[in-house]
């Protein structure tokens, strides 16, 4: 075991410098109590060494050691049990870092031991490996790199679902801060919901006796807590701190303190998350606010608007910071992670811009280069009309995977993968949500005997919702094809691969389970977009309407209990009415995606199955 994980007392102690060496210069005038009391001389505080000290020696403890008696003196940097701050007054910067590192390692080791207690195998065999893996994950997140492979750990084939709706307009946005979800609708409502716990956590048994009555069925539908409504009559009231028009987007802070909405009334309203009482309304935007994004782990907020600007806010001070200019058309979406940077998409200027706020610079990524199926790289199969491969007209959605990789969704159905190291998209999934069914000749022409040539080519479905789990390979997208599609980033981080779908059939049947977990073809192919499959997915009535937004969070510590996905739907698009679905529902669907069994449990299950077969 490395010396980094051992206690300071178990290390080899350094000897005191020889008496012939010149006394070192004191750095502080504060006198420290001597071990020898009034008889022994007070020892000066040693100056920082010029030479580099080996890691094992630097952890071992204090430099001070008696030549006469050889008694141990307590290390100032390694004592966690001591609550006296005076012991750490004279410690150097290196000693302080070591003390904090030891405390962090002890905390991490305890977390790993708690996780291992849930399984039957011996924790000592893999304790060291899990601890090293946890440290690698923390370092990767600090550097802004992808470090989690969640798509292969989740069982999308066994996902359960719950639908809930209320008497409202089309739902335009959703945000989650577990266990609460916040939704906005076109009729001006901001609603707070409490998502139900998993069935195993709802009715825990407190006694050892077996209950006589059967257990109560688990609650599935979310519970409405409170709501806030826009007041159009306050348009001329400049002191009003709420919305005067319908909110279009909502985000919740990670600490659960604030909820922020932006609407068609050009306002950015900050609410108290507990009771949805408005705290402050900002009116700096000159057009509708279309997107919001919190900087991860902070209360710094990015907002985008149809006025072609991205604005930066600080909710801790309830203050405006600055404005970012550059887009040539209205900005429809924005996303951010831990660093002080964000990515936005500019609709019909067909660009994604990566903003470096401290450096006051931006990187421009241009789409619309024919990746939708007309280039040699994405050739169409013979049974697909070339006219169905529409060019990119508007870049509508964006989501970041890590600090260097992000994905965008467009109105022509293209799902594109980008890296800040390249100006062009690394990979494009054409027609990711399939193609619209062809029109009937009677719908395309008013003639009594319409000519079949007048029927236009079927068009692809645009991507209306896009969401990722930060620093992982998991991507979710939505449209109006009756389901939420699941994607993952390839191992080499250069391609997008299909994983499955949520909401296309009942997860109780074994056939649907196989179809959901297997990589489905998109319009006929997996990632390069060739050939076609049936236009309407099987059982596509679970997610009726247009998926306007997606939000998700992990259940349990580091996602031990799976993933919760909330998809909101409506009959109309969130920003317009040019596309409508008559059979759509104004509501939401909650999917509970369980995690696959651990590898050792899977191996034990296989072994037990073989033994039972032999018997």
PDB file of N, CA and C in Angstrom, residues 324-406:
ATOM      1  N   UNK A 324     -22.916  38.859 -23.642  1.00  0.00           N
ATOM      2  CA  UNK A 324     -22.070  38.269 -24.677  1.00  0.00           C
ATOM      3  C   UNK A 324     -22.754  38.456 -26.028  1.00  0.00           C
ATOM      4  N   UNK A 325     -22.031  39.055 -26.977  1.00  0.00           N
ATOM      5  CA  UNK A 325     -22.560  39.328 -28.306  1.00  0.00           C
ATOM      6  C   UNK A 325     -21.840  38.465 -29.343  1.00  0.00           C
ATOM      7  N   UNK A 326     -22.526  38.138 -30.440  1.00  0.00           N
ATOM      8  CA  UNK A 326     -21.878  37.413 -31.520  1.00  0.00           C
ATOM      9  C   UNK A 326     -22.835  36.728 -32.467  1.00  0.00           C
ATOM     10  N   UNK A 327     -23.944  36.206 -31.981  1.00  0.00           N
ATOM     11  CA  UNK A 327     -24.884  35.488 -32.852  1.00  0.00           C
ATOM     12  C   UNK A 327     -25.577  36.459 -33.808  1.00  0.00           C
ATOM     13  N   UNK A 328     -25.899  35.936 -35.000  1.00  0.00           N
ATOM     14  CA  UNK A 328     -26.553  36.736 -36.028  1.00  0.00           C
ATOM     15  C   UNK A 328     -28.051  36.460 -36.112  1.00  0.00           C
ATOM     16  N   UNK A 329     -28.563  35.593 -35.279  1.00  0.00           N
ATOM     17  CA  UNK A 329     -29.995  35.323 -35.230  1.00  0.00           C
ATOM     18  C   UNK A 329     -30.374  35.041 -33.785  1.00  0.00           C
ATOM     19  N   UNK A 330     -31.663  34.858 -33.546  1.00  0.00           N
ATOM     20  CA  UNK A 330     -32.128  34.637 -32.188  1.00  0.00           C
ATOM     21  C   UNK A 330     -31.512  33.363 -31.612  1.00  0.00           C
ATOM     22  N   UNK A 331     -31.165  33.400 -30.337  1.00  0.00           N
ATOM     23  CA  UNK A 331     -30.529  32.275 -29.647  1.00  0.00           C
ATOM     24  C   UNK A 331     -31.628  31.466 -28.967  1.00  0.00           C
ATOM     25  N   UNK A 332     -31.627  30.156 -29.233  1.00  0.00           N
ATOM     26  CA  UNK A 332     -32.718  29.313 -28.762  1.00  0.00           C
ATOM     27  C   UNK A 332     -32.356  28.426 -27.583  1.00  0.00           C
ATOM     28  N   UNK A 333     -31.074  28.192 -27.331  1.00  0.00           N
ATOM     29  CA  UNK A 333     -30.722  27.300 -26.229  1.00  0.00           C
ATOM     30  C   UNK A 333     -29.303  27.598 -25.773  1.00  0.00           C
ATOM     31  N   UNK A 334     -29.023  27.283 -24.501  1.00  0.00           N
ATOM     32  CA  UNK A 334     -27.700  27.493 -23.919  1.00  0.00           C
ATOM     33  C   UNK A 334     -27.465  26.411 -22.872  1.00  0.00           C
ATOM     34  N   UNK A 335     -26.206  26.024 -22.688  1.00  0.00           N
ATOM     35  CA  UNK A 335     -25.863  25.018 -21.691  1.00  0.00           C
ATOM     36  C   UNK A 335     -24.500  25.348 -21.121  1.00  0.00           C
ATOM     37  N   UNK A 336     -24.238  24.890 -19.887  1.00  0.00           N
ATOM     38  CA  UNK A 336     -22.978  25.184 -19.197  1.00  0.00           C
ATOM     39  C   UNK A 336     -22.673  24.064 -18.225  1.00  0.00           C
ATOM     40  N   UNK A 337     -21.380  23.964 -17.856  1.00  0.00           N
ATOM     41  CA  UNK A 337     -20.922  22.983 -16.873  1.00  0.00           C
ATOM     42  C   UNK A 337     -20.153  23.704 -15.768  1.00  0.00           C
ATOM     43  N   UNK A 338     -19.113  23.086 -15.238  1.00  0.00           N
ATOM     44  CA  UNK A 338     -18.462  23.617 -14.046  1.00  0.00           C
ATOM     45  C   UNK A 338     -17.629  24.858 -14.327  1.00  0.00           C
ATOM     46  N   UNK A 339     -16.950  24.906 -15.465  1.00  0.00           N
ATOM     47  CA  UNK A 339     -16.110  26.049 -15.760  1.00  0.00           C
ATOM     48  C   UNK A 339     -16.953  27.261 -16.152  1.00  0.00           C
ATOM     49  N   UNK A 340     -16.326  28.418 -16.128  1.00  0.00           N
ATOM     50  CA  UNK A 340     -17.035  29.651 -16.468  1.00  0.00           C
ATOM     51  C   UNK A 340     -17.098  29.799 -17.991  1.00  0.00           C
ATOM     52  N   UNK A 341     -17.769  28.840 -18.609  1.00  0.00           N
ATOM     53  CA  UNK A 341     -17.936  28.812 -20.054  1.00  0.00           C
ATOM     54  C   UNK A 341     -19.324  28.278 -20.369  1.00  0.00           C
ATOM     55  N   UNK A 342     -19.822  28.567 -21.566  1.00  0.00           N
ATOM     56  CA  UNK A 342     -21.131  28.079 -21.971  1.00  0.00           C
ATOM     57  C   UNK A 342     -21.152  27.905 -23.481  1.00  0.00           C
ATOM     58  N   UNK A 343     -22.158  27.171 -23.967  1.00  0.00           N
ATOM     59  CA  UNK A 343     -22.359  26.927 -25.390  1.00  0.00           C
ATOM     60  C   UNK A 343     -23.780  27.329 -25.728  1.00  0.00           C
ATOM     61  N   UNK A 344     -23.954  28.040 -26.840  1.00  0.00           N
ATOM     62  CA  UNK A 344     -25.270  28.475 -27.276  1.00  0.00           C
ATOM     63  C   UNK A 344     -25.437  28.167 -28.758  1.00  0.00           C
ATOM     64  N   UNK A 345     -26.700  28.060 -29.203  1.00  0.00           N
ATOM     65  CA  UNK A 345     -27.013  27.816 -30.615  1.00  0.00           C
ATOM     66  C   UNK A 345     -27.884  28.947 -31.121  1.00  0.00           C
ATOM     67  N   UNK A 346     -27.602  29.376 -32.360  1.00  0.00           N
ATOM     68  CA  UNK A 346     -28.210  30.580 -32.904  1.00  0.00           C
ATOM     69  C   UNK A 346     -29.230  30.371 -33.980  1.00  0.00           C
ATOM     70  N   UNK A 347     -30.055  29.319 -33.880  1.00  0.00           N
ATOM     71  CA  UNK A 347     -31.187  29.112 -34.793  1.00  0.00           C
ATOM     72  C   UNK A 347     -30.730  29.174 -36.248  1.00  0.00           C
ATOM     73  N   UNK A 348     -31.215  30.161 -37.007  1.00  0.00           N
ATOM     74  CA  UNK A 348     -30.975  30.172 -38.450  1.00  0.00           C
ATOM     75  C   UNK A 348     -29.645  30.786 -38.869  1.00  0.00           C
ATOM     76  N   UNK A 349     -28.827  31.205 -37.944  1.00  0.00           N
ATOM     77  CA  UNK A 349     -27.446  31.481 -38.341  1.00  0.00           C
ATOM     78  C   UNK A 349     -26.617  30.190 -38.373  1.00  0.00           C
ATOM     79  N   UNK A 350     -27.247  29.072 -37.904  1.00  0.00           N
ATOM     80  CA  UNK A 350     -26.694  27.715 -37.989  1.00  0.00           C
ATOM     81  C   UNK A 350     -25.290  27.649 -37.403  1.00  0.00           C
ATOM     82  N   UNK A 351     -25.102  28.302 -36.270  1.00  0.00           N
ATOM     83  CA  UNK A 351     -23.815  28.250 -35.588  1.00  0.00           C
ATOM     84  C   UNK A 351     -24.021  27.893 -34.123  1.00  0.00           C
ATOM     85  N   UNK A 352     -23.036  27.212 -33.564  1.00  0.00           N
ATOM     86  CA  UNK A 352     -22.923  27.006 -32.121  1.00  0.00           C
ATOM     87  C   UNK A 352     -21.693  27.776 -31.665  1.00  0.00           C
ATOM     88  N   UNK A 353     -21.830  28.507 -30.590  1.00  0.00           N
ATOM     89  CA  UNK A 353     -20.729  29.349 -30.108  1.00  0.00           C
ATOM     90  C   UNK A 353     -20.346  28.934 -28.695  1.00  0.00           C
ATOM     91  N   UNK A 354     -19.048  28.715 -28.542  1.00  0.00           N
ATOM     92  CA  UNK A 354     -18.466  28.308 -27.266  1.00  0.00           C
ATOM     93  C   UNK A 354     -17.844  29.544 -26.634  1.00  0.00           C
ATOM     94  N   UNK A 355     -18.462  30.027 -25.547  1.00  0.00           N
ATOM     95  CA  UNK A 355     -18.064  31.296 -24.937  1.00  0.00           C
ATOM     96  C   UNK A 355     -17.088  31.040 -23.793  1.00  0.00           C
ATOM     97  N   UNK A 356     -15.926  31.685 -23.861  1.00  0.00           N
ATOM     98  CA  UNK A 356     -14.960  31.695 -22.766  1.00  0.00           C
ATOM     99  C   UNK A 356     -15.098  33.044 -22.065  1.00  0.00           C
ATOM    100  N   UNK A 357     -15.857  33.032 -20.982  1.00  0.00           N
ATOM    101  CA  UNK A 357     -16.240  34.300 -20.356  1.00  0.00           C
ATOM    102  C   UNK A 357     -15.040  35.043 -19.766  1.00  0.00           C
ATOM    103  N   UNK A 358     -14.165  34.430 -18.969  1.00  0.00           N
ATOM    104  CA  UNK A 358     -13.046  35.203 -18.412  1.00  0.00           C
ATOM    105  C   UNK A 358     -12.111  35.750 -19.488  1.00  0.00           C
ATOM    106  N   UNK A 359     -11.901  34.970 -20.583  1.00  0.00           N
ATOM    107  CA  UNK A 359     -11.000  35.418 -21.643  1.00  0.00           C
ATOM    108  C   UNK A 359     -11.661  36.386 -22.615  1.00  0.00           C
ATOM    109  N   UNK A 360     -13.014  36.541 -22.492  1.00  0.00           N
ATOM    110  CA  UNK A 360     -13.775  37.411 -23.386  1.00  0.00           C
ATOM    111  C   UNK A 360     -13.554  37.018 -24.848  1.00  0.00           C
ATOM    112  N   UNK A 361     -13.661  35.723 -25.107  1.00  0.00           N
ATOM    113  CA  UNK A 361     -13.485  35.213 -26.464  1.00  0.00           C
ATOM    114  C   UNK A 361     -14.543  34.165 -26.735  1.00  0.00           C
ATOM    115  N   UNK A 362     -14.656  33.753 -28.009  1.00  0.00           N
ATOM    116  CA  UNK A 362     -15.644  32.763 -28.407  1.00  0.00           C
ATOM    117  C   UNK A 362     -15.115  31.944 -29.566  1.00  0.00           C
ATOM    118  N   UNK A 363     -15.551  30.668 -29.627  1.00  0.00           N
ATOM    119  CA  UNK A 363     -15.259  29.780 -30.738  1.00  0.00           C
ATOM    120  C   UNK A 363     -16.545  29.555 -31.510  1.00  0.00           C
ATOM    121  N   UNK A 364     -16.476  29.628 -32.843  1.00  0.00           N
ATOM    122  CA  UNK A 364     -17.657  29.515 -33.698  1.00  0.00           C
ATOM    123  C   UNK A 364     -17.610  28.190 -34.438  1.00  0.00           C
ATOM    124  N   UNK A 365     -18.708  27.424 -34.368  1.00  0.00           N
ATOM    125  CA  UNK A 365     -18.836  26.144 -35.047  1.00  0.00           C
ATOM    126  C   UNK A 365     -20.026  26.239 -35.993  1.00  0.00           C
ATOM    127  N   UNK A 366     -19.776  26.056 -37.280  1.00  0.00           N
ATOM    128  CA  UNK A 366     -20.800  26.268 -38.302  1.00  0.00           C
ATOM    129  C   UNK A 366     -21.372  24.937 -38.775  1.00  0.00           C
ATOM    130  N   UNK A 367     -22.703  24.860 -38.756  1.00  0.00           N
ATOM    131  CA  UNK A 367     -23.401  23.700 -39.265  1.00  0.00           C
ATOM    132  C   UNK A 367     -23.959  23.978 -40.654  1.00  0.00           C
ATOM    133  N   UNK A 368     -24.922  23.124 -41.053  1.00  0.00           N
ATOM    134  CA  UNK A 368     -25.561  23.329 -42.346  1.00  0.00           C
ATOM    135  C   UNK A 368     -24.689  23.001 -43.529  1.00  0.00           C
ATOM    136  N   UNK A 369     -23.719  22.089 -43.353  1.00  0.00           N
ATOM    137  CA  UNK A 369     -22.811  21.772 -44.444  1.00  0.00           C
ATOM    138  C   UNK A 369     -23.223  20.582 -45.261  1.00  0.00           C
ATOM    139  N   UNK A 370     -24.483  20.176 -45.204  1.00  0.00           N
ATOM    140  CA  UNK A 370     -24.932  19.056 -46.012  1.00  0.00           C
ATOM    141  C   UNK A 370     -24.731  17.715 -45.364  1.00  0.00           C
ATOM    142  N   UNK A 371     -24.538  17.678 -44.031  1.00  0.00           N
ATOM    143  CA  UNK A 371     -24.335  16.403 -43.374  1.00  0.00           C
ATOM    144  C   UNK A 371     -25.623  15.600 -43.257  1.00  0.00           C
ATOM    145  N   UNK A 372     -26.747  16.186 -43.615  1.00  0.00           N
ATOM    146  CA  UNK A 372     -28.023  15.510 -43.427  1.00  0.00           C
ATOM    147  C   UNK A 372     -28.310  14.407 -44.396  1.00  0.00           C
ATOM    148  N   UNK A 373     -27.416  14.044 -45.282  1.00  0.00           N
ATOM    149  CA  UNK A 373     -27.661  12.907 -46.143  1.00  0.00           C
ATOM    150  C   UNK A 373     -27.262  13.143 -47.579  1.00  0.00           C
ATOM    151  N   UNK A 374     -26.853  14.351 -47.948  1.00  0.00           N
ATOM    152  CA  UNK A 374     -26.508  14.641 -49.335  1.00  0.00           C
ATOM    153  C   UNK A 374     -25.027  14.482 -49.607  1.00  0.00           C
ATOM    154  N   UNK A 375     -24.197  14.371 -48.583  1.00  0.00           N
ATOM    155  CA  UNK A 375     -22.771  14.226 -48.804  1.00  0.00           C
ATOM    156  C   UNK A 375     -22.426  12.762 -49.065  1.00  0.00           C
ATOM    157  N   UNK A 376     -21.214  12.537 -49.559  1.00  0.00           N
ATOM    158  CA  UNK A 376     -20.782  11.176 -49.859  1.00  0.00           C
ATOM    159  C   UNK A 376     -20.699  10.336 -48.590  1.00  0.00           C
ATOM    160  N   UNK A 377     -20.433  10.985 -47.491  1.00  0.00           N
ATOM    161  CA  UNK A 377     -20.290  10.254 -46.232  1.00  0.00           C
ATOM    162  C   UNK A 377     -21.617   9.678 -45.764  1.00  0.00           C
ATOM    163  N   UNK A 378     -22.744  10.311 -46.157  1.00  0.00           N
ATOM    164  CA  UNK A 378     -24.064   9.875 -45.715  1.00  0.00           C
ATOM    165  C   UNK A 378     -24.932   9.623 -46.941  1.00  0.00           C
ATOM    166  N   UNK A 379     -24.605   8.624 -47.692  1.00  0.00           N
ATOM    167  CA  UNK A 379     -25.390   8.291 -48.871  1.00  0.00           C
ATOM    168  C   UNK A 379     -26.710   7.648 -48.468  1.00  0.00           C
ATOM    169  N   UNK A 380     -27.732   7.948 -49.285  1.00  0.00           N
ATOM    170  CA  UNK A 380     -29.054   7.432 -49.005  1.00  0.00           C
ATOM    171  C   UNK A 380     -29.247   6.074 -49.669  1.00  0.00           C
ATOM    172  N   UNK A 381     -30.009   5.183 -49.031  1.00  0.00           N
ATOM    173  CA  UNK A 381     -30.329   3.902 -49.671  1.00  0.00           C
ATOM    174  C   UNK A 381     -31.314   4.115 -50.813  1.00  0.00           C
ATOM    175  N   UNK A 382     -31.481   3.138 -51.677  1.00  0.00           N
ATOM    176  CA  UNK A 382     -32.338   3.330 -52.857  1.00  0.00           C
ATOM    177  C   UNK A 382     -33.809   3.496 -52.534  1.00  0.00           C
ATOM    178  N   UNK A 383     -34.287   3.011 -51.364  1.00  0.00           N
ATOM    179  CA  UNK A 383     -35.712   3.103 -51.056  1.00  0.00           C
ATOM    180  C   UNK A 383     -36.089   4.376 -50.320  1.00  0.00           C
ATOM    181  N   UNK A 384     -35.194   5.368 -50.230  1.00  0.00           N
ATOM    182  CA  UNK A 384     -35.476   6.622 -49.557  1.00  0.00           C
ATOM    183  C   UNK A 384     -35.428   7.752 -50.576  1.00  0.00           C
ATOM    184  N   UNK A 385     -36.451   8.609 -50.510  1.00  0.00           N
ATOM    185  CA  UNK A 385     -36.499   9.756 -51.414  1.00  0.00           C
ATOM    186  C   UNK A 385     -35.390  10.732 -51.049  1.00  0.00           C
ATOM    187  N   UNK A 386     -34.541  11.130 -51.997  1.00  0.00           N
ATOM    188  CA  UNK A 386     -33.464  12.082 -51.668  1.00  0.00           C
ATOM    189  C   UNK A 386     -33.988  13.402 -51.123  1.00  0.00           C
ATOM    190  N   UNK A 387     -35.226  13.761 -51.498  1.00  0.00           N
ATOM    191  CA  UNK A 387     -35.781  15.028 -51.020  1.00  0.00           C
ATOM    192  C   UNK A 387     -36.082  15.001 -49.536  1.00  0.00           C
ATOM    193  N   UNK A 388     -36.118  13.810 -48.930  1.00  0.00           N
ATOM    194  CA  UNK A 388     -36.384  13.726 -47.494  1.00  0.00           C
ATOM    195  C   UNK A 388     -35.163  14.106 -46.663  1.00  0.00           C
ATOM    196  N   UNK A 389     -33.983  14.166 -47.298  1.00  0.00           N
ATOM    197  CA  UNK A 389     -32.769  14.574 -46.585  1.00  0.00           C
ATOM    198  C   UNK A 389     -32.669  16.095 -46.624  1.00  0.00           C
ATOM    199  N   UNK A 390     -33.447  16.742 -45.782  1.00  0.00           N
ATOM    200  CA  UNK A 390     -33.514  18.196 -45.791  1.00  0.00           C
ATOM    201  C   UNK A 390     -32.230  18.801 -45.257  1.00  0.00           C
ATOM    202  N   UNK A 391     -31.872  19.972 -45.792  1.00  0.00           N
ATOM    203  CA  UNK A 391     -30.718  20.699 -45.267  1.00  0.00           C
ATOM    204  C   UNK A 391     -31.066  21.328 -43.919  1.00  0.00           C
ATOM    205  N   UNK A 392     -30.043  21.563 -43.168  1.00  0.00           N
ATOM    206  CA  UNK A 392     -30.230  22.156 -41.851  1.00  0.00           C
ATOM    207  C   UNK A 392     -30.698  23.597 -41.994  1.00  0.00           C
ATOM    208  N   UNK A 393     -31.856  23.879 -41.405  1.00  0.00           N
ATOM    209  CA  UNK A 393     -32.380  25.231 -41.475  1.00  0.00           C
ATOM    210  C   UNK A 393     -32.198  26.007 -40.188  1.00  0.00           C
ATOM    211  N   UNK A 394     -32.296  25.322 -39.056  1.00  0.00           N
ATOM    212  CA  UNK A 394     -32.196  25.991 -37.766  1.00  0.00           C
ATOM    213  C   UNK A 394     -31.555  25.041 -36.768  1.00  0.00           C
ATOM    214  N   UNK A 395     -30.569  25.545 -36.026  1.00  0.00           N
ATOM    215  CA  UNK A 395     -29.926  24.780 -34.955  1.00  0.00           C
ATOM    216  C   UNK A 395     -30.629  25.157 -33.652  1.00  0.00           C
ATOM    217  N   UNK A 396     -31.398  24.206 -33.114  1.00  0.00           N
ATOM    218  CA  UNK A 396     -32.349  24.536 -32.052  1.00  0.00           C
ATOM    219  C   UNK A 396     -31.924  24.138 -30.648  1.00  0.00           C
ATOM    220  N   UNK A 397     -31.144  23.051 -30.506  1.00  0.00           N
ATOM    221  CA  UNK A 397     -30.858  22.526 -29.174  1.00  0.00           C
ATOM    222  C   UNK A 397     -29.376  22.245 -29.017  1.00  0.00           C
ATOM    223  N   UNK A 398     -28.886  22.359 -27.758  1.00  0.00           N
ATOM    224  CA  UNK A 398     -27.483  22.086 -27.452  1.00  0.00           C
ATOM    225  C   UNK A 398     -27.393  21.518 -26.042  1.00  0.00           C
ATOM    226  N   UNK A 399     -26.429  20.618 -25.834  1.00  0.00           N
ATOM    227  CA  UNK A 399     -26.177  20.041 -24.519  1.00  0.00           C
ATOM    228  C   UNK A 399     -24.712  19.649 -24.452  1.00  0.00           C
ATOM    229  N   UNK A 400     -24.068  19.931 -23.325  1.00  0.00           N
ATOM    230  CA  UNK A 400     -22.648  19.650 -23.145  1.00  0.00           C
ATOM    231  C   UNK A 400     -22.453  18.293 -22.468  1.00  0.00           C
ATOM    232  N   UNK A 401     -21.463  17.527 -22.985  1.00  0.00           N
ATOM    233  CA  UNK A 401     -21.059  16.277 -22.351  1.00  0.00           C
ATOM    234  C   UNK A 401     -19.929  16.493 -21.364  1.00  0.00           C
ATOM    235  N   UNK A 402     -18.925  17.251 -21.762  1.00  0.00           N
ATOM    236  CA  UNK A 402     -17.876  17.696 -20.856  1.00  0.00           C
ATOM    237  C   UNK A 402     -17.446  19.082 -21.306  1.00  0.00           C
ATOM    238  N   UNK A 403     -16.323  19.557 -20.791  1.00  0.00           N
ATOM    239  CA  UNK A 403     -15.910  20.923 -21.087  1.00  0.00           C
ATOM    240  C   UNK A 403     -15.365  21.096 -22.494  1.00  0.00           C
ATOM    241  N   UNK A 404     -15.238  20.018 -23.262  1.00  0.00           N
ATOM    242  CA  UNK A 404     -14.710  20.121 -24.618  1.00  0.00           C
ATOM    243  C   UNK A 404     -15.606  19.488 -25.670  1.00  0.00           C
ATOM    244  N   UNK A 405     -16.600  18.702 -25.286  1.00  0.00           N
ATOM    245  CA  UNK A 405     -17.459  17.990 -26.224  1.00  0.00           C
ATOM    246  C   UNK A 405     -18.915  18.361 -25.949  1.00  0.00           C
ATOM    247  N   UNK A 406     -19.676  18.626 -27.018  1.00  0.00           N
ATOM    248  CA  UNK A 406     -21.098  18.930 -26.883  1.00  0.00           C
ATOM    249  C   UNK A 406     -21.843  18.405 -28.100  1.00  0.00           C
TER     250      UNK A 406
END
